[in-house]
Coordinates of C-alpha atoms in Angstrom, one line a residue:
K1 CA 287.6 93.2 -69.5
K2 CA 288.8 92.7 -72.9
R3 CA 291.7 90.2 -73.5
K4 CA 294.8 91.4 -75.6
G5 CA 293.7 92.0 -79.2
G6 CA 290.2 93.1 -78.1
V7 CA 288.6 89.5 -78.0
F8 CA 286.3 88.8 -75.2
P9 CA 286.4 85.4 -73.5
L10 CA 283.9 83.0 -74.0
A11 CA 280.9 83.7 -71.7
R12 CA 277.4 82.2 -70.8
K13 CA 274.7 84.6 -69.7
I14 CA 273.1 84.4 -66.3
G15 CA 269.7 86.2 -65.5
G16 CA 269.7 88.5 -62.6
G17 CA 267.0 89.3 -59.9
D18 CA 266.8 92.7 -61.6
G19 CA 265.9 91.4 -65.1
R20 CA 269.2 92.2 -66.6
T21 CA 271.6 89.7 -68.1
R22 CA 275.1 89.2 -66.6
C23 CA 278.0 87.6 -68.3
T24 CA 280.4 85.2 -66.5
G25 CA 283.5 83.3 -67.5
P26 CA 283.3 79.8 -69.0
K27 CA 281.9 77.2 -66.8
K28 CA 284.4 75.0 -65.1
K29 CA 284.3 71.3 -65.7
R30 CA 284.5 69.3 -62.4
I31 CA 287.2 66.6 -62.9
S32 CA 286.5 63.6 -60.9
K33 CA 289.3 60.8 -60.4
S34 CA 288.0 57.3 -60.7
K35 CA 288.0 55.1 -57.8
K36 CA 290.5 52.8 -59.4
N37 CA 293.0 55.8 -59.4
T38 CA 292.0 57.2 -56.0
D39 CA 292.9 53.5 -54.4
V40 CA 295.9 53.5 -56.2
S41 CA 297.2 56.6 -55.0
M42 CA 296.1 56.0 -51.3
L43 CA 298.1 52.6 -51.5
K44 CA 301.1 54.2 -52.9
S45 CA 300.9 57.3 -50.7
R46 CA 301.0 55.0 -47.7
I47 CA 304.4 53.8 -48.8
E48 CA 305.7 57.1 -49.5
E49 CA 304.7 58.3 -46.1
D50 CA 306.2 55.3 -44.2
L51 CA 309.5 55.9 -46.4
K52 CA 309.8 59.4 -45.0
M53 CA 309.1 58.0 -41.4
A54 CA 311.9 55.3 -42.2
Q55 CA 314.5 58.2 -43.2
K56 CA 313.7 60.1 -40.1
T57 CA 313.9 57.3 -37.7
G58 CA 317.0 56.0 -39.4
D59 CA 315.4 52.4 -40.3
S60 CA 317.8 51.3 -42.9
R61 CA 316.1 48.0 -44.0
R62 CA 312.7 49.7 -44.2
R63 CA 313.9 52.5 -46.1
D64 CA 315.6 50.5 -48.5
T65 CA 312.8 48.0 -49.0
L66 CA 310.4 50.8 -49.5
R67 CA 312.5 52.6 -51.9
L68 CA 312.8 49.6 -54.0
L69 CA 308.9 48.9 -53.9
L70 CA 308.3 52.4 -55.2
S71 CA 310.7 51.9 -58.0
V72 CA 309.2 48.7 -58.9
I73 CA 305.8 50.4 -58.9
G74 CA 307.3 53.5 -61.0
N75 CA 308.7 51.3 -63.6
E76 CA 305.3 49.4 -64.1
E77 CA 303.5 52.7 -64.3
I78 CA 306.1 53.9 -67.1
E79 CA 305.4 50.7 -69.1
V80 CA 301.5 51.0 -68.7
R81 CA 301.5 54.7 -69.8
A82 CA 304.0 53.4 -72.9
K83 CA 301.3 51.0 -74.0
K84 CA 298.7 53.7 -73.4
K85 CA 296.7 51.6 -71.3
E86 CA 294.6 52.5 -68.0
E87 CA 296.5 53.5 -65.0
L88 CA 297.5 50.9 -62.5
G89 CA 294.7 49.7 -60.2
E90 CA 294.6 48.4 -56.9
D91 CA 294.7 44.8 -58.1
D92 CA 297.9 45.7 -60.0
F93 CA 299.4 47.0 -57.0
V94 CA 298.6 43.7 -54.9
R95 CA 300.1 41.8 -57.9
I96 CA 303.3 44.1 -57.8
L97 CA 303.9 43.2 -54.0
Q98 CA 303.1 39.7 -54.3
K99 CA 305.6 39.4 -57.0
E100 CA 308.1 40.9 -54.9
A101 CA 307.0 38.9 -51.8
K102 CA 307.6 35.6 -53.9
K103 CA 311.0 36.7 -54.9
R104 CA 312.1 37.1 -51.2
K105 CA 310.6 33.4 -50.3
E106 CA 312.7 31.9 -53.4
S107 CA 315.6 33.8 -52.0
I108 CA 315.4 32.7 -48.4
A109 CA 315.2 29.1 -49.5
A110 CA 318.1 29.4 -51.6
Y111 CA 320.2 31.2 -49.0
R112 CA 319.3 28.4 -46.4
T113 CA 320.1 25.8 -48.9
G114 CA 323.5 27.7 -49.2
K115 CA 323.8 28.0 -45.4
R116 CA 323.8 31.6 -45.7
E117 CA 321.6 32.2 -42.8
D118 CA 322.6 36.1 -42.5
L119 CA 321.1 36.7 -46.0
A120 CA 318.2 34.6 -45.5
E121 CA 317.3 36.8 -42.3
K122 CA 317.7 39.8 -44.5
E123 CA 315.1 38.6 -46.9
E124 CA 312.9 37.6 -44.0
V125 CA 313.0 41.2 -42.7
E126 CA 312.2 42.6 -46.2
L127 CA 309.4 39.9 -46.7
A128 CA 307.7 40.9 -43.5
I129 CA 307.8 44.7 -44.6
I130 CA 306.3 43.9 -47.7
G131 CA 303.6 41.8 -46.0
E132 CA 302.4 44.9 -44.3
Y133 CA 300.9 46.1 -47.6
L134 CA 299.3 43.0 -48.9
P135 CA 295.7 42.1 -48.2
A136 CA 295.0 39.9 -45.0
R137 CA 295.2 36.4 -45.9
M138 CA 292.2 34.6 -46.7
P139 CA 291.2 31.8 -44.3
E140 CA 290.8 28.3 -46.0
S141 CA 287.3 27.9 -45.3
E142 CA 286.3 31.0 -47.0
L143 CA 288.6 30.0 -50.2
K144 CA 286.9 26.6 -50.3
K145 CA 283.5 28.1 -50.4
I146 CA 284.6 30.5 -53.3
V147 CA 286.1 27.5 -55.5
E148 CA 282.8 25.4 -54.8
E149 CA 280.6 28.4 -55.8
T150 CA 282.8 29.2 -59.0
I151 CA 282.6 25.4 -60.2
R152 CA 278.8 25.5 -59.7
A153 CA 278.4 28.8 -61.4
I154 CA 280.5 27.7 -64.4
Q155 CA 279.8 23.9 -64.5
P156 CA 282.9 22.8 -66.2
E157 CA 282.1 19.6 -68.4
S158 CA 285.8 18.6 -68.8
P159 CA 289.4 19.6 -67.6
K160 CA 289.9 21.8 -70.5
E161 CA 287.9 24.3 -68.5
F162 CA 290.3 24.4 -65.7
G163 CA 291.7 27.8 -66.8
K164 CA 288.3 29.6 -66.9
V165 CA 287.7 28.3 -63.3
M166 CA 291.0 29.3 -62.1
A167 CA 290.6 32.7 -63.5
E168 CA 287.4 33.4 -61.8
A169 CA 288.5 32.1 -58.6
M170 CA 291.6 34.5 -58.9
R171 CA 289.6 37.3 -59.4
K172 CA 287.5 36.5 -56.5
V173 CA 290.2 36.1 -54.1
A174 CA 291.7 39.4 -55.0
G175 CA 295.5 38.7 -54.1
R176 CA 294.5 37.4 -50.7
V177 CA 295.7 33.7 -51.5
D178 CA 298.6 32.4 -53.3
G179 CA 298.0 31.3 -56.8
G180 CA 299.3 27.7 -56.0
V181 CA 297.0 27.2 -53.1
V182 CA 294.0 28.3 -55.3
K183 CA 295.2 26.0 -58.1
A184 CA 295.6 23.1 -56.0
M185 CA 292.0 23.6 -54.5
V186 CA 290.4 24.1 -57.8
E187 CA 292.0 20.8 -59.1
E188 CA 290.9 18.9 -56.1
H189 CA 286.9 20.1 -56.2
M190 CA 287.1 19.7 -60.0
K191 CA 287.9 15.9 -59.5
K192 CA 285.0 15.7 -57.1
E193 CA 282.6 16.8 -59.3
K194 CA 283.2 14.3 -62.0

């Protein structure tokens, strides 16, 4: 069948069993999503589905917290696209959640200092909800093993290489430990190595 203007579509020839040649349409390329983007969509989809459920059940605190998380994630995605970088990966997603969790912890401490228990409790509820989407916390024994192995692999010769050890250790813990905890352990073990 001709297209408008009498131009045939791009075709490829396939030999039939009867010896004749047949024309088919252009071969479609299979588009595969990278694992990185799939992970992100799964994590984001989970929050979106939980938001729908919260709306149905009338859980206003969960609904508002999840809306906020999706808003923050959306803003990060817009910023990444504007800079023409790769799509957000799972590590980026965890980083966003950790940042939001840290904000809640700081607010809780501030409200308790100001004797605003009602506001502190509200922040604690939000913190608990955010925590449901964060990776399981890493046991101290596992963190210690990672730090020791990292130091042995890098073999830092001076405190100036602390940043290099810290960066590698943070990469390995993949968001399962607070940065302050990792920093303290790296410092402690680097002193022992002297």
